[in-house]
mmCIF file of C-alpha atoms in Angstrom:
data_model
loop_
_atom_site.group_PDB
_atom_site.id
_atom_site.type_symbol
_atom_site.label_atom_id
_atom_site.label_comp_id
_atom_site.label_asym_id
_atom_site.label_seq_id
_atom_site.Cartn_x
_atom_site.Cartn_y
_atom_site.Cartn_z
ATOM 1 C CA MET E 1 -0.008 -0.026 0.062
ATOM 2 C CA ASN E 2 2.792 2.359 0.870
ATOM 3 C CA GLY E 3 4.559 1.696 -2.389
ATOM 4 C CA MET E 4 1.212 2.249 -4.325
ATOM 5 C CA ALA E 5 0.783 5.583 -2.424
ATOM 6 C CA SER E 6 4.324 6.824 -3.261
ATOM 7 C CA ASP E 7 3.756 5.867 -6.826
ATOM 8 C CA HIS E 8 0.635 7.850 -6.873
ATOM 9 C CA ASN E 9 2.393 10.861 -5.312
ATOM 10 C CA THR E 10 5.190 10.635 -7.843
ATOM 11 C CA SER E 11 2.749 10.283 -10.752
ATOM 12 C CA SER E 12 0.615 13.251 -9.412
ATOM 13 C CA ARG E 13 3.854 15.461 -9.282
ATOM 14 C CA GLU E 14 4.816 14.535 -12.738
ATOM 15 C CA GLU E 15 1.174 15.350 -14.051
ATOM 16 C CA TYR E 16 0.928 18.621 -12.106
ATOM 17 C CA LEU E 17 1.074 21.646 -14.277
ATOM 18 C CA PRO E 18 1.735 25.024 -12.808
ATOM 19 C CA HIS E 19 -0.821 27.793 -13.461
ATOM 20 C CA TYR E 20 1.477 29.401 -16.032
ATOM 21 C CA LEU E 21 1.600 26.380 -18.260
ATOM 22 C CA GLN E 22 -2.194 25.688 -17.870
ATOM 23 C CA GLU E 23 -3.039 29.166 -19.472
ATOM 24 C CA GLU E 24 -2.577 29.986 -23.010
ATOM 25 C CA ASP E 25 -1.636 33.479 -22.054
ATOM 26 C CA PRO E 26 0.051 33.366 -18.569
ATOM 27 C CA PHE E 27 0.531 37.087 -18.425
ATOM 28 C CA ALA E 28 -2.971 38.105 -18.934
ATOM 29 C CA SER E 29 -4.500 39.725 -15.737
ATOM 30 C CA LYS E 30 -7.031 37.407 -13.761
ATOM 31 C CA LEU E 31 -8.225 40.401 -11.886
ATOM 32 C CA SER E 32 -10.911 42.886 -12.989
ATOM 33 C CA ARG E 33 -9.660 46.087 -14.804
ATOM 34 C CA GLU E 34 -10.912 48.160 -11.855
ATOM 35 C CA ALA E 35 -8.776 46.139 -9.368
ATOM 36 C CA ASP E 36 -5.823 46.461 -11.595
ATOM 37 C CA ILE E 37 -6.282 50.310 -11.666
ATOM 38 C CA VAL E 38 -6.553 50.494 -7.961
ATOM 39 C CA ALA E 39 -3.399 48.285 -7.402
ATOM 40 C CA GLY E 40 -1.600 50.426 -9.953
ATOM 41 C CA PHE E 41 -2.403 53.722 -8.144
ATOM 42 C CA TYR E 42 -1.499 52.107 -4.861
ATOM 43 C CA LEU E 43 1.950 50.852 -6.240
ATOM 44 C CA THR E 44 2.483 54.443 -7.751
ATOM 45 C CA VAL E 45 2.070 56.205 -4.338
ATOM 46 C CA ILE E 46 4.210 53.496 -2.583
ATOM 47 C CA GLY E 47 6.903 53.834 -5.225
ATOM 48 C CA ILE E 48 6.926 57.678 -5.157
ATOM 49 C CA LEU E 49 7.188 57.717 -1.344
ATOM 50 C CA SER E 50 9.877 54.975 -1.188
ATOM 51 C CA THR E 51 12.019 56.744 -3.851
ATOM 52 C CA LEU E 52 11.794 60.116 -2.185
ATOM 53 C CA GLY E 53 12.236 58.744 1.363
ATOM 54 C CA ASN E 54 15.142 56.277 0.698
ATOM 55 C CA GLY E 55 16.693 58.822 -1.662
ATOM 56 C CA TYR E 56 16.654 61.449 1.154
ATOM 57 C CA VAL E 57 18.161 58.972 3.678
ATOM 58 C CA ILE E 58 21.004 58.389 1.231
ATOM 59 C CA PHE E 59 21.584 62.016 0.372
ATOM 60 C CA MET E 60 21.689 63.087 3.991
ATOM 61 C CA SER E 61 24.003 60.182 4.834
ATOM 62 C CA SER E 62 26.347 61.126 2.060
ATOM 63 C CA LYS E 63 26.870 64.496 3.528
ATOM 64 C CA ARG E 64 28.453 62.869 6.655
ATOM 65 C CA LYS E 65 29.756 59.721 5.125
ATOM 66 C CA LYS E 66 32.930 59.911 7.097
ATOM 67 C CA LYS E 67 31.177 60.082 10.429
ATOM 68 C CA LEU E 68 28.741 57.219 9.935
ATOM 69 C CA ARG E 69 28.901 54.518 12.647
ATOM 70 C CA PRO E 70 28.794 50.708 11.483
ATOM 71 C CA ALA E 71 25.045 50.472 12.289
ATOM 72 C CA GLU E 72 24.274 53.692 10.314
ATOM 73 C CA ILE E 73 26.107 52.230 7.283
ATOM 74 C CA MET E 74 23.965 49.383 7.345
ATOM 75 C CA THR E 75 20.982 51.499 7.602
ATOM 76 C CA VAL E 76 22.236 53.367 4.513
ATOM 77 C CA ASN E 77 22.575 49.868 2.775
ATOM 78 C CA LEU E 78 18.882 49.271 3.652
ATOM 79 C CA ALA E 79 17.884 52.409 1.888
ATOM 80 C CA VAL E 80 20.006 51.300 -1.211
ATOM 81 C CA CYS E 81 18.103 47.992 -1.328
ATOM 82 C CA ASP E 82 14.756 49.769 -0.860
ATOM 83 C CA LEU E 83 15.532 52.283 -3.523
ATOM 84 C CA GLY E 84 16.499 49.463 -5.827
ATOM 85 C CA ILE E 85 13.308 47.845 -5.390
ATOM 86 C CA SER E 86 11.489 51.059 -6.055
ATOM 87 C CA VAL E 87 13.486 52.059 -9.080
ATOM 88 C CA VAL E 88 14.287 48.808 -10.743
ATOM 89 C CA GLY E 89 11.131 46.792 -9.964
ATOM 90 C CA LYS E 90 8.023 48.968 -9.210
ATOM 91 C CA PRO E 91 7.775 50.643 -12.731
ATOM 92 C CA PHE E 92 7.356 47.107 -14.389
ATOM 93 C CA SER E 93 4.505 46.092 -12.054
ATOM 94 C CA ILE E 94 2.839 49.621 -12.131
ATOM 95 C CA ILE E 95 2.787 49.650 -15.989
ATOM 96 C CA SER E 96 1.497 46.107 -16.131
ATOM 97 C CA PHE E 97 -1.384 46.757 -13.666
ATOM 98 C CA PHE E 98 -2.458 49.753 -15.635
ATOM 99 C CA SER E 99 -2.180 47.764 -18.906
ATOM 100 C CA HIS E 100 -4.271 44.907 -17.371
ATOM 101 C CA ARG E 101 -1.566 42.363 -18.214
ATOM 102 C CA TRP E 102 2.216 41.813 -17.878
ATOM 103 C CA VAL E 103 3.657 43.511 -21.019
ATOM 104 C CA PHE E 104 7.310 42.711 -20.718
ATOM 105 C CA GLY E 105 7.343 38.950 -21.643
ATOM 106 C CA TRP E 106 9.360 36.165 -20.235
ATOM 107 C CA MET E 107 12.601 37.919 -20.206
ATOM 108 C CA GLY E 108 11.135 40.921 -18.403
ATOM 109 C CA CYS E 109 9.406 38.503 -15.923
ATOM 110 C CA ARG E 110 12.767 36.783 -15.098
ATOM 111 C CA TRP E 111 14.503 40.149 -14.626
ATOM 112 C CA TYR E 112 11.681 41.428 -12.467
ATOM 113 C CA GLY E 113 11.736 38.313 -10.336
ATOM 114 C CA TRP E 114 15.443 38.425 -10.010
ATOM 115 C CA ALA E 115 15.529 41.996 -8.983
ATOM 116 C CA GLY E 116 12.781 41.645 -6.447
ATOM 117 C CA PHE E 117 14.348 38.653 -4.858
ATOM 118 C CA PHE E 118 17.957 40.127 -5.066
ATOM 119 C CA PHE E 119 16.930 43.416 -3.260
ATOM 120 C CA GLY E 120 14.620 41.657 -0.814
ATOM 121 C CA CYS E 121 17.202 39.097 0.152
ATOM 122 C CA GLY E 122 19.759 41.906 0.544
ATOM 123 C CA SER E 123 17.412 43.822 2.816
ATOM 124 C CA LEU E 124 16.794 40.771 5.100
ATOM 125 C CA ILE E 125 20.464 39.828 5.392
ATOM 126 C CA THR E 126 21.342 43.479 5.978
ATOM 127 C CA MET E 127 18.798 43.663 8.810
ATOM 128 C CA THR E 128 20.300 40.286 10.152
ATOM 129 C CA ALA E 129 23.778 41.832 10.181
ATOM 130 C CA VAL E 130 22.292 44.985 11.930
ATOM 131 C CA SER E 131 20.622 42.787 14.608
ATOM 132 C CA LEU E 132 23.969 41.016 15.237
ATOM 133 C CA ASP E 133 25.826 44.451 15.525
ATOM 134 C CA ARG E 134 23.224 45.581 18.057
ATOM 135 C CA TYR E 135 23.445 42.345 19.909
ATOM 136 C CA LEU E 136 27.298 42.611 20.157
ATOM 137 C CA LYS E 137 27.187 46.313 21.141
ATOM 138 C CA ILE E 138 24.497 45.956 23.835
ATOM 139 C CA CYS E 139 25.147 42.489 25.253
ATOM 140 C CA HIS E 140 28.802 41.845 24.597
ATOM 141 C CA LEU E 141 30.684 45.106 25.012
ATOM 142 C CA SER E 142 34.161 43.447 24.738
ATOM 143 C CA TYR E 143 33.264 42.323 21.283
ATOM 144 C CA GLY E 144 31.290 45.471 20.304
ATOM 145 C CA THR E 145 34.258 47.733 20.860
ATOM 146 C CA TRP E 146 36.328 46.316 18.102
ATOM 147 C CA LEU E 147 33.555 46.534 15.519
ATOM 148 C CA LYS E 148 34.889 49.406 13.183
ATOM 149 C CA ARG E 149 33.809 50.932 9.868
ATOM 150 C CA HIS E 150 35.926 48.565 7.709
ATOM 151 C CA HIS E 151 34.209 45.662 9.366
ATOM 152 C CA ALA E 152 31.012 47.151 8.156
ATOM 153 C CA PHE E 153 32.230 47.385 4.505
ATOM 154 C CA ILE E 154 33.478 43.746 4.738
ATOM 155 C CA CYS E 155 29.990 42.789 5.942
ATOM 156 C CA LEU E 156 28.378 44.784 2.972
ATOM 157 C CA ALA E 157 30.450 42.798 0.539
ATOM 158 C CA ILE E 158 29.422 39.475 2.057
ATOM 159 C CA ILE E 159 25.701 40.714 2.169
ATOM 160 C CA TRP E 160 25.811 41.479 -1.714
ATOM 161 C CA ALA E 161 27.567 38.281 -2.645
ATOM 162 C CA TYR E 162 25.118 36.346 -0.570
ATOM 163 C CA ALA E 163 22.034 37.981 -2.134
ATOM 164 C CA THR E 164 23.693 37.685 -5.651
ATOM 165 C CA PHE E 165 24.202 33.970 -5.237
ATOM 166 C CA TRP E 166 20.715 33.088 -4.022
ATOM 167 C CA ALA E 167 19.088 35.330 -6.601
ATOM 168 C CA THR E 168 21.051 33.900 -9.504
ATOM 169 C CA VAL E 169 20.826 30.166 -8.533
ATOM 170 C CA PRO E 170 17.576 29.827 -10.354
ATOM 171 C CA PHE E 171 19.190 30.777 -13.612
ATOM 172 C CA ALA E 172 21.534 27.735 -13.303
ATOM 173 C CA GLY E 173 18.627 25.430 -13.959
ATOM 174 C CA VAL E 174 17.849 24.673 -10.336
ATOM 175 C CA GLY E 175 14.792 26.818 -10.195
ATOM 176 C CA SER E 176 13.107 29.729 -12.141
ATOM 177 C CA TYR E 177 11.119 32.850 -11.985
ATOM 178 C CA ALA E 178 7.514 32.671 -13.091
ATOM 179 C CA PRO E 179 4.315 34.918 -13.314
ATOM 180 C CA GLU E 180 2.221 35.312 -10.189
ATOM 181 C CA PRO E 181 -1.189 33.601 -10.469
ATOM 182 C CA PHE E 182 -2.981 37.049 -10.981
ATOM 183 C CA GLY E 183 -0.768 37.480 -14.074
ATOM 184 C CA THR E 184 0.621 41.184 -13.747
ATOM 185 C CA SER E 185 3.685 40.427 -11.537
ATOM 186 C CA CYS E 186 6.462 37.866 -11.369
ATOM 187 C CA THR E 187 8.284 36.029 -8.532
ATOM 188 C CA LEU E 188 10.277 33.033 -7.597
ATOM 189 C CA ASP E 189 8.709 29.893 -9.119
ATOM 190 C CA TRP E 190 7.211 28.396 -5.843
ATOM 191 C CA TRP E 191 5.194 25.937 -7.866
ATOM 192 C CA LEU E 192 8.277 23.839 -8.745
ATOM 193 C CA ALA E 193 7.800 22.135 -5.209
ATOM 194 C CA GLN E 194 4.526 20.674 -6.651
ATOM 195 C CA ALA E 195 6.204 19.078 -9.581
ATOM 196 C CA SER E 196 9.302 17.403 -8.349
ATOM 197 C CA VAL E 197 11.569 16.344 -5.410
ATOM 198 C CA ALA E 198 14.395 18.623 -6.862
ATOM 199 C CA GLY E 199 11.855 21.528 -6.883
ATOM 200 C CA GLN E 200 11.042 20.792 -3.193
ATOM 201 C CA ALA E 201 14.596 20.769 -2.247
ATOM 202 C CA PHE E 202 15.307 24.013 -4.155
ATOM 203 C CA ILE E 203 12.300 25.766 -2.300
ATOM 204 C CA LEU E 204 13.195 24.471 1.133
ATOM 205 C CA SER E 205 16.831 25.749 0.595
ATOM 206 C CA ILE E 206 15.458 29.206 -0.266
ATOM 207 C CA LEU E 207 13.090 29.207 2.696
ATOM 208 C CA PHE E 208 15.766 28.260 5.108
ATOM 209 C CA PHE E 209 18.779 30.334 3.919
ATOM 210 C CA CYS E 210 16.835 33.371 2.742
ATOM 211 C CA LEU E 211 13.986 33.536 5.311
ATOM 212 C CA LEU E 212 13.876 31.170 8.361
ATOM 213 C CA PHE E 213 17.608 31.421 9.349
ATOM 214 C CA PRO E 214 17.857 35.191 9.078
ATOM 215 C CA THR E 215 14.526 35.732 11.007
ATOM 216 C CA ALA E 216 15.655 33.317 13.726
ATOM 217 C CA VAL E 217 18.868 35.329 14.131
ATOM 218 C CA ILE E 218 16.922 38.577 14.266
ATOM 219 C CA VAL E 219 14.531 37.376 16.808
ATOM 220 C CA PHE E 220 17.251 35.895 18.975
ATOM 221 C CA SER E 221 19.388 39.045 18.867
ATOM 222 C CA TYR E 222 16.527 41.414 19.796
ATOM 223 C CA VAL E 223 15.091 39.093 22.485
ATOM 224 C CA LYS E 224 18.536 38.970 24.208
ATOM 225 C CA ILE E 225 18.922 42.797 23.732
ATOM 226 C CA ILE E 226 15.476 43.363 25.449
ATOM 227 C CA LEU E 227 16.468 41.188 28.427
ATOM 228 C CA LYS E 228 19.860 42.969 28.767
ATOM 229 C CA VAL E 229 18.356 46.384 28.572
ATOM 230 C CA LYS E 230 15.885 45.579 31.389
ATOM 231 C CA SER E 231 18.698 44.441 33.595
ATOM 232 C CA SER E 232 21.235 47.210 32.843
ATOM 233 C CA THR E 233 19.143 50.379 32.800
ATOM 234 C CA LYS E 234 19.684 50.955 36.582
ATOM 235 C CA GLU E 235 23.306 50.641 36.216
ATOM 236 C CA VAL E 236 23.668 53.085 33.315
ATOM 237 C CA ALA E 237 22.014 55.706 35.456
ATOM 238 C CA HIS E 238 24.940 55.726 37.998
ATOM 239 C CA TYR E 239 27.472 56.412 35.131
ATOM 240 C CA ASP E 240 28.630 59.875 34.056
ATOM 241 C CA THR E 241 27.034 62.011 31.474
ATOM 242 C CA ARG E 242 29.242 60.806 28.527
ATOM 243 C CA ILE E 243 28.654 57.094 29.034
ATOM 244 C CA GLN E 244 24.844 57.915 29.398
ATOM 245 C CA ASN E 245 24.893 59.913 26.117
ATOM 246 C CA SER E 246 26.724 57.128 24.348
ATOM 247 C CA HIS E 247 24.230 54.427 25.750
ATOM 248 C CA ILE E 248 21.217 56.815 24.559
ATOM 249 C CA LEU E 249 22.856 56.784 21.040
ATOM 250 C CA GLU E 250 23.276 53.004 20.994
ATOM 251 C CA MET E 251 19.586 52.592 22.122
ATOM 252 C CA LYS E 252 18.397 54.936 19.453
ATOM 253 C CA LEU E 253 20.210 52.981 16.781
ATOM 254 C CA THR E 254 18.784 49.696 18.307
ATOM 255 C CA LYS E 255 15.196 51.054 18.259
ATOM 256 C CA VAL E 256 15.558 52.001 14.601
ATOM 257 C CA ALA E 257 16.939 48.523 13.730
ATOM 258 C CA MET E 258 14.198 46.804 15.754
ATOM 259 C CA LEU E 259 11.322 48.782 14.098
ATOM 260 C CA ILE E 260 12.723 48.379 10.579
ATOM 261 C CA CYS E 261 12.986 44.628 11.148
ATOM 262 C CA ALA E 262 9.361 44.477 12.610
ATOM 263 C CA GLY E 263 8.113 46.444 9.637
ATOM 264 C CA PHE E 264 9.871 44.319 7.125
ATOM 265 C CA LEU E 265 8.784 41.088 8.594
ATOM 266 C CA ILE E 266 5.068 42.247 9.093
ATOM 267 C CA ALA E 267 5.030 43.220 5.459
ATOM 268 C CA TRP E 268 6.661 39.953 4.000
ATOM 269 C CA ILE E 269 5.440 37.164 6.342
ATOM 270 C CA PRO E 270 1.972 37.065 4.756
ATOM 271 C CA TYR E 271 3.513 36.735 1.296
ATOM 272 C CA ALA E 272 5.870 34.133 2.659
ATOM 273 C CA VAL E 273 2.909 32.135 4.125
ATOM 274 C CA VAL E 274 0.925 32.309 0.851
ATOM 275 C CA SER E 275 3.968 31.308 -1.053
ATOM 276 C CA VAL E 276 4.758 28.196 1.144
ATOM 277 C CA TRP E 277 1.122 27.225 0.934
ATOM 278 C CA SER E 278 1.394 27.509 -2.949
ATOM 279 C CA ALA E 279 4.610 25.326 -2.804
ATOM 280 C CA PHE E 280 3.502 22.517 -0.315
ATOM 281 C CA GLY E 281 -0.288 22.843 -0.004
ATOM 282 C CA GLN E 282 -2.972 21.720 -2.243
ATOM 283 C CA PRO E 283 -2.113 22.627 -5.989
ATOM 284 C CA ASP E 284 -3.855 25.959 -7.060
ATOM 285 C CA SER E 285 -5.842 26.087 -3.592
ATOM 286 C CA VAL E 286 -5.000 29.755 -2.938
ATOM 287 C CA PRO E 287 -7.676 31.957 -4.541
ATOM 288 C CA ILE E 288 -6.201 34.381 -7.076
ATOM 289 C CA GLN E 289 -8.015 37.512 -5.614
ATOM 290 C CA PHE E 290 -6.527 36.423 -2.182
ATOM 291 C CA SER E 291 -2.874 36.064 -3.477
ATOM 292 C CA VAL E 292 -2.721 39.624 -4.748
ATOM 293 C CA VAL E 293 -3.183 41.187 -1.233
ATOM 294 C CA PRO E 294 -0.032 39.802 0.365
ATOM 295 C CA THR E 295 1.979 40.736 -2.802
ATOM 296 C CA LEU E 296 0.904 44.317 -2.526
ATOM 297 C CA LEU E 297 1.662 44.428 1.140
ATOM 298 C CA ALA E 298 5.117 43.105 0.519
ATOM 299 C CA LYS E 299 5.812 45.778 -2.033
ATOM 300 C CA SER E 300 5.087 48.437 0.503
ATOM 301 C CA ALA E 301 8.003 47.448 2.810
ATOM 302 C CA ALA E 302 10.400 49.753 1.057
ATOM 303 C CA MET E 303 8.376 52.694 2.128
ATOM 304 C CA TYR E 304 8.424 52.015 5.879
ATOM 305 C CA ASN E 305 12.276 52.394 6.567
ATOM 306 C CA PRO E 306 12.836 56.104 5.999
ATOM 307 C CA ILE E 307 9.648 56.930 7.895
ATOM 308 C CA ILE E 308 10.911 54.883 10.917
ATOM 309 C CA TYR E 309 14.346 56.375 10.669
ATOM 310 C CA GLN E 310 13.176 59.931 10.720
ATOM 311 C CA VAL E 311 10.647 59.516 13.477
ATOM 312 C CA ILE E 312 13.052 57.986 15.758
ATOM 313 C CA ASP E 313 15.737 60.473 14.737
ATOM 314 C CA CYS E 314 13.416 63.394 15.497
ATOM 315 C CA LYS E 315 12.548 62.025 18.893
ATOM 316 C CA PHE E 316 16.280 61.551 19.583
ATOM 317 C CA ALA E 317 17.031 65.105 18.467
ATOM 318 C CA CYS E 318 14.281 66.398 20.912
ATOM 319 C CA CYS E 319 15.603 64.292 23.717
ATOM 320 C CA ARG E 320 19.210 65.470 22.924
ATOM 321 C CA SER E 321 18.186 69.112 22.845
ATOM 322 C CA GLY E 322 16.362 68.706 26.063
ATOM 323 C CA GLY E 323 19.356 67.153 27.547
ATOM 324 C CA LEU E 324 21.572 69.921 26.438
ATOM 325 C CA LYS E 325 19.283 72.388 27.940
ATOM 326 C CA THR E 326 19.373 70.664 31.220
ATOM 327 C CA LEU E 327 23.218 70.545 31.084
ATOM 328 C CA LYS E 328 23.434 74.295 30.388
ATOM 329 C CA LYS E 329 21.138 74.978 33.312
ATOM 330 C CA LYS E 330 23.372 72.862 35.560
ATOM 331 C CA SER E 331 26.564 74.636 34.255
ATOM 332 C CA SER E 332 24.907 78.182 34.706
ATOM 333 C CA LEU E 333 23.953 77.270 38.299
ATOM 334 C CA LYS E 334 27.562 76.122 39.114
ATOM 335 C CA LYS E 335 28.805 79.376 37.682
ATOM 336 C CA SER E 336 26.479 81.365 39.701
ATOM 337 C CA ARG E 337 27.443 79.474 42.873
#
């Protein structure tokens, strides 16, 4: 019986055809024209805000590039990844939504899928590196003190190499990029897992190395940081002003990193869940109208980072100005005495 069941599963995999092979025109939109127009306007707004916000972060950082701390260099790299998604990827999907079909053919589909995966993977691995940097700075001061700017640039080289490797692997024949079920966007071919064991191995490798492992490192780092901060807040209060100011700056960078990671994961986890279900659930069981919502939510992730960075930066500036006023008052009182 087990042998018959395995034979049946193998034959069902061999007989399975993904949605883009079942349709004569896989790039025709499966949504209504009104829904495509709404999605097009939504992505246009997201793209403009993301381009302006991340461009502003990069511009402001370039004015003080020699003074950037390692964690801030990583934040700039995040902005570069988000700007890349907005400039390289979003125009393709915006034009396609307004055209009510994907208009760039298979070559454009593969390019769009590669660019989205490359910059998305780069963002997540950058956030993983940032979380480790924060963990070492806050929880292991002896390690954190030797993390310098050149270490950050070495880390950036590793991040870009990592993202390039995993985004380019599908072109080596192991996987591929394919149109989404709703037709007007392209992504990693999650449906390969329905067709063969090799496809399942490829998708599982992508999930582990480009989602589960980085997310686990991020969660571990910030849980340890939260526990450490709770236990050390009272100790810092007894130090002098210079150490307190350094601690405030480190906590500001940590808050920025935590919020950026949270925003990224909130935006991408629904899409990851739908993708995993498409890969390992019942074939074609995800409704087309339902699959487009997580995709649009994931595309909005590039907009959050500059907003979070500016909000925290403004709060920090206010606190810092308030602290300076207090110090000035203290010094004037000492002079009068």
